Coordinates of C-alpha atoms in Angstrom, one line a residue:
M1 CA 179.6 19.3 128.9
E2 CA 175.8 18.4 129.4
R3 CA 173.4 21.1 129.6
R4 CA 171.7 21.9 133.1
R5 CA 167.9 21.3 132.6
S6 CA 165.5 23.4 134.0
T7 CA 163.6 22.1 137.0
R8 CA 160.3 23.4 135.3
L9 CA 160.8 21.3 132.4
Q10 CA 161.5 18.2 134.1
A11 CA 158.6 15.7 133.9
K12 CA 156.5 14.7 136.9
P13 CA 156.5 11.2 138.0
K14 CA 153.5 9.2 137.1
K15 CA 150.9 8.1 139.6
D16 CA 149.7 4.5 139.9
L17 CA 146.2 3.5 139.3
C18 CA 145.6 2.6 142.9
E19 CA 146.8 6.0 144.0
I20 CA 144.3 7.7 141.8
E21 CA 141.4 5.4 143.1
N22 CA 142.4 6.3 146.7
E23 CA 142.4 10.1 145.8
I24 CA 138.7 9.9 144.4
E25 CA 137.5 7.7 147.3
E26 CA 138.6 10.3 150.1
P27 CA 136.2 13.2 149.3
L28 CA 133.5 10.8 148.7
S29 CA 134.0 9.3 152.1
K30 CA 133.8 12.8 153.5
K31 CA 130.5 13.6 151.8
Q32 CA 128.9 10.5 153.0
K33 CA 129.9 11.3 156.6
V34 CA 128.0 14.6 156.4
T35 CA 124.9 13.0 154.8
D36 CA 124.9 10.5 157.5
K37 CA 124.9 13.0 160.3
L38 CA 121.9 14.9 158.6
D39 CA 120.0 11.6 158.3
K40 CA 120.6 10.5 161.9
K41 CA 117.4 10.9 163.7
P42 CA 117.5 12.0 167.4
V43 CA 117.2 9.5 170.0
L44 CA 114.3 10.1 172.4
K45 CA 115.1 9.5 176.0
A46 CA 112.4 8.3 178.5
G47 CA 110.3 10.9 180.0
N48 CA 110.2 13.5 177.1
F49 CA 107.3 12.1 175.0
A50 CA 104.9 14.8 175.9
S51 CA 107.2 17.7 174.3
V52 CA 107.4 15.8 170.9
P53 CA 104.9 17.2 168.4
G54 CA 102.6 14.7 166.7
P55 CA 101.1 14.5 163.2
E56 CA 98.3 16.7 164.2
Y57 CA 100.4 19.5 165.6
V58 CA 99.5 23.0 164.2
S59 CA 101.9 26.1 164.9
A60 CA 100.6 29.4 165.8
Y61 CA 101.6 30.8 162.4
E62 CA 99.9 28.2 160.3
A63 CA 96.8 28.6 162.8
S64 CA 96.6 32.3 161.7
I65 CA 96.9 31.5 158.1
R66 CA 94.1 29.0 158.1
K67 CA 91.9 31.6 160.2
N68 CA 92.7 34.2 157.5
I69 CA 91.6 31.9 154.8
E70 CA 88.4 30.8 156.5
E71 CA 87.4 34.6 157.0
R72 CA 87.9 35.3 153.2
M73 CA 85.9 32.5 152.2
E74 CA 83.2 33.6 154.7
M75 CA 83.3 37.0 153.0
L76 CA 83.0 35.7 149.4
K77 CA 80.1 33.7 150.4
M78 CA 78.3 36.8 151.7
L79 CA 79.1 38.7 148.6
K80 CA 77.9 35.7 146.4
I81 CA 81.0 36.1 144.2
D82 CA 80.5 32.4 142.9
A83 CA 77.0 33.2 141.6
M84 CA 78.2 36.2 140.0
K85 CA 81.1 34.4 138.2
E86 CA 78.6 31.8 136.9
E87 CA 76.1 34.7 135.5
A88 CA 79.2 36.4 133.8
K89 CA 80.0 33.5 131.8
P90 CA 79.2 33.9 128.1
T91 CA 76.4 31.7 127.0
V92 CA 77.5 29.5 123.8
T93 CA 75.0 30.2 120.9
E94 CA 74.9 29.0 117.5
S95 CA 76.6 31.5 115.0
K96 CA 74.4 33.0 112.6
T97 CA 75.3 33.4 108.9
N98 CA 75.5 37.0 107.8
T99 CA 73.1 37.7 105.0
T100 CA 73.3 41.0 103.1
R101 CA 70.0 42.4 102.3
F102 CA 69.4 45.0 99.8
Y103 CA 66.7 47.7 100.2
R104 CA 65.5 50.0 97.6
K105 CA 65.7 53.7 98.5
A106 CA 62.5 55.5 98.9
V107 CA 61.6 57.6 96.0
K108 CA 61.3 61.3 97.1
P109 CA 58.5 63.1 95.8
A110 CA 59.7 65.5 92.9
K111 CA 59.9 69.3 93.8
P112 CA 58.0 71.7 91.7
L113 CA 60.4 73.1 89.1
T114 CA 60.9 76.8 89.5
P115 CA 62.7 79.2 87.1
S116 CA 66.4 79.8 88.0
R117 CA 67.3 83.2 88.9
R118 CA 69.4 85.2 86.4
S119 CA 71.5 88.1 86.7
L120 CA 70.0 91.4 85.0
R121 CA 73.5 92.2 83.6
I122 CA 73.6 88.5 82.0
S123 CA 70.0 89.1 80.8
G124 CA 71.0 92.3 79.0
R125 CA 69.1 94.7 81.5
D126 CA 70.0 97.5 83.8
P127 CA 68.9 97.3 87.5
Q128 CA 65.7 99.0 86.6
G129 CA 64.8 96.0 84.1
I130 CA 65.2 98.3 81.1
E131 CA 66.8 96.3 78.1
L132 CA 70.5 97.6 77.3
P133 CA 71.8 98.3 73.9
P134 CA 73.8 95.3 72.3
R135 CA 77.5 95.0 73.5
P136 CA 80.1 95.8 71.1
P137 CA 81.7 92.8 69.5
T138 CA 84.9 91.3 71.1
P139 CA 88.4 92.1 69.7
E140 CA 88.6 88.6 68.3
E141 CA 85.3 89.2 66.1
R142 CA 86.6 92.5 64.7
P143 CA 88.6 92.3 61.5
L144 CA 92.0 94.1 61.4
K145 CA 92.3 97.7 60.4
L146 CA 94.4 97.4 57.6
G147 CA 95.3 100.3 55.3
T148 CA 94.0 103.9 55.8
E149 CA 90.9 105.0 57.6
T150 CA 89.5 108.4 58.2
V151 CA 88.7 110.0 61.7
Q152 CA 84.9 109.8 60.9
S153 CA 84.7 106.1 60.3
A154 CA 86.8 105.3 63.4
N155 CA 84.6 107.6 65.7
T156 CA 83.2 105.3 68.4
G157 CA 80.3 107.6 69.0
L158 CA 81.2 109.5 71.9
S159 CA 81.5 112.9 70.2
E160 CA 79.7 114.0 67.2
P161 CA 81.6 114.2 63.8
G162 CA 81.6 117.9 63.6
E163 CA 83.2 118.3 67.1
I164 CA 86.0 115.9 66.3
S165 CA 86.9 117.6 63.0
E166 CA 86.9 121.0 64.6
S167 CA 89.0 120.1 67.6
L168 CA 91.6 118.1 65.3
A169 CA 91.7 121.0 62.9
D170 CA 92.6 123.5 66.0
I171 CA 95.3 121.0 67.1
A172 CA 96.8 120.9 63.5
G173 CA 96.6 124.6 63.4
R174 CA 98.6 125.1 66.6
V175 CA 101.3 122.6 65.3
A176 CA 101.8 124.6 62.3
E177 CA 102.0 127.9 64.0
Q178 CA 104.6 126.7 66.5
G179 CA 106.6 124.6 64.0
R180 CA 106.7 120.9 63.5
S181 CA 109.3 120.4 66.5
G182 CA 107.1 122.3 69.0
G183 CA 110.1 124.0 70.7
G184 CA 112.5 122.9 73.5
P185 CA 112.2 122.3 77.1
C186 CA 110.7 124.9 79.4
G187 CA 111.9 125.1 82.8
S188 CA 113.1 122.5 85.3
Y189 CA 110.9 119.7 86.6
A190 CA 112.9 119.0 89.4
A191 CA 112.6 122.4 90.7
A192 CA 109.0 122.9 90.0
L193 CA 107.7 119.6 91.6
T194 CA 106.6 121.4 94.7
D195 CA 104.7 123.7 92.6
L196 CA 102.7 121.1 90.9
A197 CA 99.2 120.2 92.1
L198 CA 96.3 118.2 90.7
D199 CA 94.4 120.8 88.4
T200 CA 91.8 118.6 86.5
L201 CA 91.0 115.2 85.3
A202 CA 88.8 113.4 82.7
K203 CA 87.8 110.0 81.7
V204 CA 89.8 109.6 78.5
T205 CA 89.0 106.0 77.4
P206 CA 86.3 103.7 78.3
Q207 CA 88.5 101.0 79.3
R208 CA 92.0 100.5 81.2
I209 CA 94.7 102.8 80.0
V210 CA 97.8 100.8 78.9
S211 CA 99.9 103.8 77.3
M212 CA 100.0 107.5 77.2
A213 CA 101.8 110.5 75.6
F214 CA 101.9 114.1 75.6
S215 CA 101.8 116.4 72.3
P216 CA 104.8 118.5 72.0
L217 CA 102.5 121.6 71.5
R218 CA 103.1 124.5 73.8
Q219 CA 100.4 126.4 75.7
K220 CA 97.8 123.9 74.5
H221 CA 98.0 120.5 76.3
V222 CA 96.9 117.6 74.2
L223 CA 97.1 114.1 75.5
A224 CA 96.6 110.7 73.7
A225 CA 96.0 107.4 75.7
G226 CA 95.4 103.9 74.4
D227 CA 93.3 101.2 76.4
K228 CA 93.1 97.5 76.4
R229 CA 90.3 97.4 73.8
G230 CA 92.1 99.3 71.0
V231 CA 90.5 102.8 71.6
L232 CA 92.6 105.8 71.4
G233 CA 91.5 108.7 73.4
L234 CA 92.4 112.1 72.5
W235 CA 92.1 114.8 75.2
D236 CA 92.5 118.6 74.6
V237 CA 92.7 119.8 78.1
S238 CA 91.7 123.4 77.4
R239 CA 88.2 122.3 76.5
G240 CA 87.9 120.2 79.6
G241 CA 85.4 117.0 79.3
L242 CA 84.2 118.3 76.0
G243 CA 87.6 118.0 74.4
V244 CA 87.6 114.3 74.9
H245 CA 87.4 112.2 71.6
N246 CA 87.5 108.2 71.3
L247 CA 88.6 106.6 68.2
S248 CA 88.7 102.9 67.4
A249 CA 92.4 102.6 66.3
H250 CA 93.0 98.8 66.8
T251 CA 91.3 95.6 67.8
G252 CA 93.5 94.6 70.7
H253 CA 95.6 96.3 73.4
I254 CA 97.3 99.7 72.3
V255 CA 100.7 98.9 73.9
G256 CA 102.7 102.1 72.6
V257 CA 101.5 105.5 72.0
S258 CA 103.9 108.4 70.9
F259 CA 104.2 111.6 68.9
S260 CA 106.8 112.2 66.4
P261 CA 110.0 113.8 67.6
V262 CA 109.8 116.5 64.9
D263 CA 106.1 116.4 64.0
G264 CA 103.7 117.1 66.6
A265 CA 100.7 116.6 64.2
R266 CA 101.3 112.7 63.9
C267 CA 100.5 110.2 66.7
F268 CA 101.8 106.7 66.3
T269 CA 100.1 103.6 67.9
S270 CA 101.2 99.9 68.1
S271 CA 98.8 96.9 69.3
Y272 CA 98.6 93.3 70.1
D273 CA 96.8 92.9 66.7
G274 CA 100.1 93.4 65.1
L275 CA 99.5 96.8 63.4
C276 CA 101.5 100.1 63.8
R277 CA 99.2 103.0 62.7
A278 CA 99.7 106.7 62.6
L279 CA 97.1 109.3 63.1
D280 CA 97.6 112.5 60.9
L281 CA 95.9 115.3 62.6
E282 CA 95.9 117.5 59.6
R283 CA 94.6 115.1 57.1
Q284 CA 92.4 113.5 59.9
Q285 CA 93.0 110.1 58.9
F286 CA 94.7 106.9 60.3
D287 CA 97.8 105.6 58.0
Q288 CA 99.0 102.1 58.1
V289 CA 102.8 101.9 59.2
Y290 CA 103.5 98.2 59.6
A291 CA 101.4 95.2 59.5
P292 CA 102.6 91.4 60.1
P293 CA 103.5 89.2 57.1
D294 CA 100.8 87.1 55.6
S295 CA 102.5 83.9 56.3
Q296 CA 102.7 84.9 60.1
P297 CA 99.3 86.3 60.8
D298 CA 99.8 85.5 64.6
L299 CA 102.6 87.8 65.3
Y300 CA 101.9 90.9 67.5
L301 CA 103.5 94.1 68.5
N302 CA 104.7 94.5 72.3
H303 CA 106.0 98.1 72.0
H304 CA 107.4 100.8 69.9
T305 CA 109.8 103.6 70.0
H306 CA 111.6 106.2 67.7
R307 CA 115.3 105.7 66.8
D308 CA 115.2 109.3 65.2
E309 CA 112.9 111.3 63.0
N310 CA 112.6 108.8 60.3
I311 CA 113.1 105.3 61.8
L312 CA 110.5 103.5 64.0
L313 CA 111.7 100.4 66.1
L314 CA 108.9 97.7 66.8
G315 CA 109.2 95.0 69.2
R316 CA 107.6 91.9 68.0
S317 CA 106.5 88.6 69.8
D318 CA 109.0 86.3 68.0
G319 CA 111.9 88.1 69.4
R320 CA 112.8 90.2 66.4
L321 CA 113.3 94.0 66.2
V322 CA 111.7 95.5 63.2
Q323 CA 113.1 98.8 61.8
R324 CA 110.6 100.8 59.7
D325 CA 111.9 103.8 57.8
L326 CA 109.1 106.2 57.4
R327 CA 110.5 107.4 54.2
T328 CA 110.0 104.0 52.4
P329 CA 107.4 101.4 52.5
D330 CA 110.3 98.7 53.5
S331 CA 111.3 97.3 56.9
T332 CA 114.0 95.2 58.0
S333 CA 114.2 93.0 61.1
L334 CA 117.1 91.8 63.4
R335 CA 116.6 88.8 65.8
L336 CA 117.5 89.9 69.5
S337 CA 116.0 87.1 71.3
D338 CA 115.4 83.4 71.0
R339 CA 113.7 83.0 74.4
G340 CA 110.7 85.3 73.9
G341 CA 109.3 88.7 72.6
L342 CA 110.6 91.9 73.1
R343 CA 108.4 93.5 75.7
Y344 CA 109.8 97.1 76.0
L345 CA 112.2 99.3 73.9
N346 CA 114.0 102.4 75.0
V347 CA 116.3 104.4 73.1
H348 CA 119.4 106.4 74.5
P349 CA 118.4 110.3 74.5
S350 CA 121.7 111.2 72.7
R351 CA 123.2 108.0 71.1
E352 CA 120.5 106.6 68.8
H353 CA 122.2 103.5 68.2
C354 CA 122.3 102.4 71.9
L355 CA 118.9 100.6 72.9
A356 CA 117.6 99.0 76.1
V357 CA 115.2 96.1 75.7
V358 CA 113.2 93.9 78.0
E359 CA 113.1 90.2 76.6
R360 CA 110.2 88.1 78.0
P361 CA 110.0 87.0 80.7
N362 CA 112.7 88.5 82.9
T363 CA 115.7 89.6 80.9
V364 CA 117.1 93.2 80.4
S365 CA 119.6 93.6 77.5
L366 CA 121.7 96.5 76.2
W367 CA 122.5 96.7 72.5
D368 CA 124.4 98.6 69.9
L369 CA 122.3 98.6 66.6
R370 CA 125.4 99.1 64.7
R371 CA 126.6 95.5 65.6
V372 CA 123.8 93.3 65.8
K373 CA 124.7 89.8 64.6
G374 CA 122.3 88.0 66.4
P375 CA 121.0 87.2 70.1
R376 CA 124.4 86.7 71.4
S377 CA 125.7 90.0 70.5
A378 CA 124.1 92.0 73.0
L379 CA 126.6 94.3 74.9
Q380 CA 125.2 93.0 78.2
R381 CA 122.4 90.9 79.7
V382 CA 120.9 91.0 83.2
T383 CA 118.5 88.2 84.4
L384 CA 115.9 89.2 87.1
P385 CA 114.2 86.9 89.6
R386 CA 110.8 87.6 88.2
T387 CA 109.3 89.5 85.4
C388 CA 109.9 93.1 84.6
A389 CA 107.6 95.5 82.4
S390 CA 110.1 98.3 81.4
A391 CA 113.5 99.5 81.3
I392 CA 114.0 103.1 80.8
I393 CA 117.2 105.0 80.4
S394 CA 117.6 108.4 82.0
R395 CA 117.0 111.4 79.8
R396 CA 119.6 113.8 80.9
S397 CA 123.0 112.0 80.5
G398 CA 121.7 108.5 79.6
D399 CA 124.0 106.7 82.0
R400 CA 121.4 105.4 84.2
L401 CA 118.7 102.6 83.8
V402 CA 115.6 102.0 86.1
V403 CA 114.0 98.6 86.0
P404 CA 110.8 97.4 87.8
C405 CA 110.4 93.8 88.9
A406 CA 107.6 91.4 90.2
D407 CA 109.7 90.6 93.2
D408 CA 108.8 93.9 94.7
F409 CA 112.0 95.8 93.9
I410 CA 113.1 98.8 91.5
R411 CA 116.7 98.4 90.4
I412 CA 118.9 101.0 89.0
Y413 CA 121.9 100.3 86.9
D414 CA 124.9 102.7 86.0
G415 CA 127.3 102.5 83.1
V416 CA 124.8 102.6 80.1
N417 CA 127.2 105.1 78.2
R418 CA 130.1 102.7 78.4
G419 CA 127.8 99.4 77.3
A420 CA 127.7 98.1 80.8
L421 CA 124.9 97.4 83.4
D422 CA 126.3 97.8 86.9
A423 CA 123.8 97.3 89.7
S424 CA 124.1 100.4 92.0
Q425 CA 120.8 100.5 93.9
T426 CA 117.9 98.3 94.8
I427 CA 114.7 100.0 96.3
R428 CA 111.9 98.3 97.9
H429 CA 108.5 99.1 96.3
N430 CA 105.1 97.2 96.2
N431 CA 104.7 96.1 92.4
Q432 CA 102.0 93.8 92.9
T433 CA 99.2 95.4 90.9
G434 CA 97.5 92.1 90.1
R435 CA 95.3 91.2 87.0
W436 CA 93.2 94.3 86.7
L437 CA 95.7 97.0 87.1
T438 CA 98.4 98.2 84.4
T439 CA 101.9 97.3 85.7
F440 CA 104.1 100.2 87.1
K441 CA 106.7 101.6 84.7
P442 CA 109.0 104.0 86.6
T443 CA 110.0 107.0 84.4
W444 CA 112.8 109.5 84.7
L445 CA 112.1 113.2 84.9
P446 CA 112.9 114.6 81.5
D447 CA 115.8 116.9 83.0
S448 CA 117.2 114.7 85.7
D449 CA 119.4 111.6 86.3
E450 CA 118.5 111.7 89.9
L451 CA 114.7 111.5 90.2
F452 CA 112.2 109.0 88.6
V453 CA 108.4 108.9 89.1
V454 CA 106.2 105.8 89.7
G455 CA 102.7 104.8 90.8
S456 CA 101.8 103.5 94.3
M457 CA 99.7 101.0 95.8
L458 CA 99.6 102.9 99.1
Q459 CA 96.6 104.8 100.7
P460 CA 96.0 107.6 100.4
R461 CA 96.5 107.3 96.7
R462 CA 99.5 109.1 95.5
V463 CA 102.1 109.2 92.7
E464 CA 105.9 109.0 94.1
V465 CA 108.9 110.6 93.2
Y466 CA 112.0 108.8 94.2
D467 CA 115.7 109.6 94.1
I468 CA 118.3 107.1 93.2
S469 CA 119.2 106.6 96.7
G470 CA 115.8 105.1 97.4
H471 CA 114.2 107.9 99.4
V472 CA 110.8 109.5 98.6
H473 CA 111.6 112.8 97.2
H474 CA 108.1 114.1 96.7
L475 CA 104.4 113.1 96.4
L476 CA 101.9 114.1 94.0
M477 CA 98.6 113.9 95.8
G478 CA 95.1 115.5 95.6
A479 CA 91.6 115.4 97.0
D480 CA 90.4 113.9 93.6
L481 CA 93.0 111.2 93.3
L482 CA 91.3 108.2 94.7
T483 CA 92.7 105.3 92.6
V484 CA 95.8 103.8 91.7
C485 CA 97.6 105.5 88.8
S486 CA 99.9 103.1 87.0
T487 CA 100.9 105.0 84.0
V488 CA 102.7 108.3 84.0
A489 CA 103.7 110.8 81.0
F490 CA 105.6 114.1 81.0
H491 CA 105.0 117.0 78.6
P492 CA 108.3 117.4 76.6
N493 CA 108.0 121.2 76.6
E494 CA 106.2 122.2 79.6
R495 CA 105.8 121.4 83.2
A496 CA 102.8 119.2 83.3
I497 CA 102.5 115.6 84.4
A498 CA 99.6 113.1 83.6
A499 CA 98.8 110.0 85.7
A500 CA 96.3 107.5 84.3
N501 CA 94.3 104.8 86.3
S502 CA 92.9 101.6 85.0
S503 CA 89.2 102.9 84.6
G504 CA 90.4 105.2 81.8
K505 CA 90.6 108.4 83.8
V506 CA 93.6 110.9 83.5
H507 CA 94.7 113.2 86.3
L508 CA 96.6 116.4 85.4
F509 CA 99.2 117.9 87.5
R510 CA 100.5 121.3 86.4

């Protein structure tokens, strides 16, 4: 069977050429008829010639336009616009060549030279014009005080030689009467804070006080303070201002001052000049305890503390901890830091092998001195946001650590007894002492793990006592306390607190 084809697929029949031509001609013929009608002119009949417009015929619309043009032209002629256009046209001129001319500056007449004004202070004169005595040499010009030195040769001239000898002999006699240890604690600081008042003050050193410590003597308060020029000031409070004696102990900052734990007649000092010396009040002379090796003369000391009655710990600028046995002339050193020097040292009150260290610039570390094998053998390290000046362990249980920081916070850490530093409290405190003031070093009360004392930048001037929750527990103030007191020291056996400022004055609260 044949398949049935779809009608759509069937091919259309082809057209002839004649049919295609006829289809094209038909629309053309229609267009031609339309154009013929348009081109066809109207046929004028007789009698209608008057109504046909001629070549000079103007309509009313064209007449109004021409009238407006004529009026505008007349107005332009009256305003003389054409003349103004001719005047406004730029005149064509010949371009001139730019020539640079150099002129000599007129010489001003020289002013008569007058001598420049100089400061009286720079000239070495006082405000009245009287010549001042020569200034003492700078620490760089003074030689190191190696070996032993008598108190008389170290006298700066503030006191008469006889007065110094008499005062030191009196202190040494009191130490012999009370025994070398000086006794135990007397009373509670925490309970007696409200009873403490500013009793007296004196200028103990000529320059800014950097470190300070009380002698353990009872019933006779003796205080030692070191300033930034290496002067050690001794103050026998019972004699008032006459009891102040200045001794040139070092040639640089005295960064550490302490009395022996068992011998109240020996005062130890450490300095940036690299030396550690001991003032013997009985023999009235300075003994050399430590000096940097000859091969490393640029080393200096940052701080010192007592591990026990016989061993002195020294923090050196190269990151080494020097252990000096006072019974022998020898010393050993341990490297604790590769980053910088050891800025501050503090020993646990009951565990002599436990040591808190501040490593420059902003690291606090806890060490077990029995297991030191290098910088990585620390029990724990904490890095602070900015620099810190001290890290002090609480004196009662030894389980807390207080650390000030330049980011205006005081941080308290727990867990020291188990070899840890767990952050427990952060206290907001203004620590921006600047360049000319000694940095703040918060210090625990000797019989408390809850209270610590720190200087303040606030007005009126005060010394603040904080608790571990961050609240101000008490304020030490007085009418004569007019400056910022950065350094604070406690008497170990009696209830007395000393606060020192950066001009050499010490304020005593008792």
